Amino acid sequence: MKEYKYKINGNTYNVTIGDIDDNMAQVEVNGVPYKVELEKAPAVKVASAPRPSAAPRTETGNKVISKPAATGGANAVKAPLPGVVLSINVKEGDTVKAADTILMLEAMKMENAIHAGRDGKVKSVNVKQGDSVLQDDVLVVIE
């Protein structure tokens, strides 16, 4: 049983809806019982979305999963947290020391100096100034 309060043209109505059988409802308005006939709603056909096809499998039955190529590996300088690249202080071919600041990353309204972390030569710079990056995105690869 559900109870509702309605205000229509300044008049308050306490409506209680009881059992509903087929298209007949037991309704009580301000203590007066009524039998209310409901309109039959047109039948609605629900279209089901097509199922996605199964993942391809090898001859042995294992799933074929394409994995993104690992870029950088252990020589990669990754973003420690999501942010925006403010400036890049190196270019491909530059020689860097472990403590060198290679770029500035703005995260949570703070500027963060990103250091090379190892001595070596810059193999590639994977971001541009103004790029948004996520945590663990490869910023620079050092060989």
mmCIF file of C-alpha atoms in Angstrom:
data_model
loop_
_atom_site.group_PDB
_atom_site.id
_atom_site.type_symbol
_atom_site.label_atom_id
_atom_site.label_comp_id
_atom_site.label_asym_id
_atom_site.label_seq_id
_atom_site.Cartn_x
_atom_site.Cartn_y
_atom_site.Cartn_z
ATOM 1 C CA MET A 1 0.000 0.000 0.000
ATOM 2 C CA LYS A 2 1.402 3.392 -0.971
ATOM 3 C CA GLU A 3 0.320 6.720 0.441
ATOM 4 C CA TYR A 4 0.649 10.095 -1.250
ATOM 5 C CA LYS A 5 -0.349 13.668 -0.428
ATOM 6 C CA TYR A 6 -1.462 15.943 -3.242
ATOM 7 C CA LYS A 7 -2.416 19.595 -3.197
ATOM 8 C CA ILE A 8 -4.731 20.594 -6.032
ATOM 9 C CA ASN A 9 -6.115 24.151 -6.278
ATOM 10 C CA GLY A 10 -5.314 24.675 -2.586
ATOM 11 C CA ASN A 11 -7.092 21.488 -1.464
ATOM 12 C CA THR A 12 -5.048 18.710 0.160
ATOM 13 C CA TYR A 13 -5.810 15.110 -0.782
ATOM 14 C CA ASN A 14 -4.499 12.032 1.042
ATOM 15 C CA VAL A 15 -4.385 9.235 -1.528
ATOM 16 C CA THR A 16 -3.755 5.593 -0.678
ATOM 17 C CA ILE A 17 -3.230 3.132 -3.496
ATOM 18 C CA GLY A 18 -3.983 -0.486 -2.624
ATOM 19 C CA ASP A 19 -4.019 -3.630 -4.707
ATOM 20 C CA ILE A 20 -3.953 -3.443 -8.489
ATOM 21 C CA ASP A 21 -5.495 -6.415 -10.322
ATOM 22 C CA ASP A 22 -5.205 -6.360 -14.103
ATOM 23 C CA ASN A 23 -6.391 -2.829 -14.863
ATOM 24 C CA MET A 24 -8.437 -2.183 -11.658
ATOM 25 C CA ALA A 25 -6.877 -0.368 -8.702
ATOM 26 C CA GLN A 26 -8.203 0.024 -5.152
ATOM 27 C CA VAL A 27 -7.712 3.728 -4.310
ATOM 28 C CA GLU A 28 -8.756 5.666 -1.221
ATOM 29 C CA VAL A 29 -8.939 9.485 -1.374
ATOM 30 C CA ASN A 30 -9.384 11.282 1.972
ATOM 31 C CA GLY A 31 -10.851 8.068 3.440
ATOM 32 C CA VAL A 32 -13.332 7.447 0.584
ATOM 33 C CA PRO A 33 -12.671 4.187 -1.322
ATOM 34 C CA TYR A 34 -12.759 4.121 -5.120
ATOM 35 C CA LYS A 35 -12.252 1.464 -7.758
ATOM 36 C CA VAL A 36 -10.178 3.025 -10.503
ATOM 37 C CA GLU A 37 -9.880 1.534 -13.964
ATOM 38 C CA LEU A 38 -6.455 2.020 -15.469
ATOM 39 C CA GLU A 39 -5.890 2.441 -19.174
ATOM 40 C CA LYS A 40 -4.062 -0.431 -20.717
ATOM 41 C CA ALA A 41 -0.691 0.748 -21.883
ATOM 42 C CA PRO A 42 0.253 -0.275 -25.406
ATOM 43 C CA ALA A 43 2.619 -3.199 -25.487
ATOM 44 C CA VAL A 44 6.188 -2.061 -25.655
ATOM 45 C CA LYS A 45 8.643 -4.148 -27.572
ATOM 46 C CA VAL A 46 12.104 -4.001 -26.090
ATOM 47 C CA ALA A 47 14.806 -4.281 -28.668
ATOM 48 C CA SER A 48 17.825 -6.092 -27.373
ATOM 49 C CA ALA A 49 21.223 -4.810 -28.335
ATOM 50 C CA PRO A 50 23.317 -7.206 -30.359
ATOM 51 C CA ARG A 51 25.795 -9.179 -28.275
ATOM 52 C CA PRO A 52 29.408 -8.462 -28.972
ATOM 53 C CA SER A 53 31.193 -11.250 -30.722
ATOM 54 C CA ALA A 54 33.489 -13.455 -28.692
ATOM 55 C CA ALA A 55 37.152 -12.590 -28.460
ATOM 56 C CA PRO A 56 39.242 -14.364 -31.072
ATOM 57 C CA ARG A 57 41.128 -17.452 -29.914
ATOM 58 C CA THR A 58 44.237 -19.276 -31.063
ATOM 59 C CA GLU A 59 44.224 -22.881 -32.267
ATOM 60 C CA THR A 60 44.900 -24.017 -28.692
ATOM 61 C CA GLY A 61 41.859 -22.107 -27.444
ATOM 62 C CA ASN A 62 43.743 -19.282 -25.703
ATOM 63 C CA LYS A 63 42.394 -15.795 -26.133
ATOM 64 C CA VAL A 64 44.222 -13.521 -28.540
ATOM 65 C CA ILE A 65 44.839 -10.338 -26.621
ATOM 66 C CA SER A 66 46.764 -7.471 -28.098
ATOM 67 C CA LYS A 67 48.929 -5.776 -25.514
ATOM 68 C CA PRO A 68 50.274 -2.284 -26.038
ATOM 69 C CA ALA A 69 53.963 -2.252 -26.825
ATOM 70 C CA ALA A 70 56.007 -1.423 -23.779
ATOM 71 C CA THR A 71 57.721 1.885 -24.364
ATOM 72 C CA GLY A 72 60.745 2.809 -22.414
ATOM 73 C CA GLY A 73 60.896 -0.045 -19.934
ATOM 74 C CA ALA A 74 63.319 0.574 -17.062
ATOM 75 C CA ASN A 75 64.784 3.611 -18.857
ATOM 76 C CA ALA A 76 61.494 5.483 -18.934
ATOM 77 C CA VAL A 77 60.801 8.548 -16.828
ATOM 78 C CA LYS A 78 57.128 8.273 -15.921
ATOM 79 C CA ALA A 79 54.657 10.823 -14.586
ATOM 80 C CA PRO A 80 54.407 10.382 -10.814
ATOM 81 C CA LEU A 81 50.848 11.777 -10.833
ATOM 82 C CA PRO A 82 48.341 13.215 -13.343
ATOM 83 C CA GLY A 83 49.041 16.752 -14.495
ATOM 84 C CA VAL A 84 49.923 19.158 -17.296
ATOM 85 C CA VAL A 85 53.395 19.540 -18.809
ATOM 86 C CA LEU A 86 54.506 23.133 -18.164
ATOM 87 C CA SER A 87 57.964 23.045 -19.719
ATOM 88 C CA ILE A 88 60.426 20.575 -21.186
ATOM 89 C CA ASN A 89 64.091 21.210 -20.426
ATOM 90 C CA VAL A 90 65.643 18.509 -22.665
ATOM 91 C CA LYS A 91 65.500 17.358 -26.263
ATOM 92 C CA GLU A 92 66.458 14.135 -28.017
ATOM 93 C CA GLY A 93 70.194 13.543 -27.924
ATOM 94 C CA ASP A 94 70.874 15.609 -24.773
ATOM 95 C CA THR A 95 73.099 14.078 -22.114
ATOM 96 C CA VAL A 96 71.575 14.210 -18.622
ATOM 97 C CA LYS A 97 72.642 13.441 -15.066
ATOM 98 C CA ALA A 98 70.354 11.690 -12.581
ATOM 99 C CA ALA A 99 69.579 14.884 -10.639
ATOM 100 C CA ASP A 100 68.842 17.039 -13.726
ATOM 101 C CA THR A 101 65.341 18.474 -13.999
ATOM 102 C CA ILE A 102 64.071 17.298 -17.373
ATOM 103 C CA LEU A 103 60.585 18.828 -17.234
ATOM 104 C CA MET A 104 58.100 20.675 -15.027
ATOM 105 C CA LEU A 105 54.702 19.138 -14.373
ATOM 106 C CA GLU A 106 51.772 21.048 -12.879
ATOM 107 C CA ALA A 107 49.636 18.825 -10.692
ATOM 108 C CA MET A 108 47.048 19.904 -8.118
ATOM 109 C CA LYS A 109 48.021 23.570 -8.692
ATOM 110 C CA MET A 110 51.651 22.870 -7.778
ATOM 111 C CA GLU A 111 54.716 22.783 -9.998
ATOM 112 C CA ASN A 112 56.635 19.513 -9.738
ATOM 113 C CA ALA A 113 60.202 19.165 -11.012
ATOM 114 C CA ILE A 114 60.619 15.820 -12.764
ATOM 115 C CA HIS A 115 64.221 14.573 -12.600
ATOM 116 C CA ALA A 116 66.006 12.195 -14.965
ATOM 117 C CA GLY A 117 66.589 9.615 -12.233
ATOM 118 C CA ARG A 118 69.644 8.175 -14.021
ATOM 119 C CA ASP A 119 72.601 9.313 -16.070
ATOM 120 C CA GLY A 120 72.334 8.864 -19.815
ATOM 121 C CA LYS A 121 71.312 10.263 -23.159
ATOM 122 C CA VAL A 122 67.742 11.313 -23.977
ATOM 123 C CA LYS A 123 66.433 8.785 -26.495
ATOM 124 C CA SER A 124 62.949 10.296 -26.922
ATOM 125 C CA VAL A 125 60.652 12.944 -25.487
ATOM 126 C CA ASN A 126 57.099 11.586 -25.600
ATOM 127 C CA VAL A 127 55.200 14.737 -24.542
ATOM 128 C CA LYS A 128 54.848 18.355 -25.605
ATOM 129 C CA GLN A 129 54.390 21.488 -23.541
ATOM 130 C CA GLY A 130 50.716 21.781 -22.544
ATOM 131 C CA ASP A 131 49.994 18.039 -22.791
ATOM 132 C CA SER A 132 47.839 16.479 -20.083
ATOM 133 C CA VAL A 133 49.327 13.270 -18.730
ATOM 134 C CA LEU A 134 48.080 10.514 -16.446
ATOM 135 C CA GLN A 135 49.997 8.792 -13.684
ATOM 136 C CA ASP A 136 52.617 6.382 -15.088
ATOM 137 C CA ASP A 137 52.518 7.865 -18.604
ATOM 138 C CA VAL A 138 56.005 7.719 -20.155
ATOM 139 C CA LEU A 139 57.337 11.267 -20.431
ATOM 140 C CA VAL A 140 60.966 10.760 -21.531
ATOM 141 C CA VAL A 141 63.076 7.717 -22.388
ATOM 142 C CA ILE A 142 66.747 7.784 -21.369
ATOM 143 C CA GLU A 143 69.265 5.275 -22.780
#
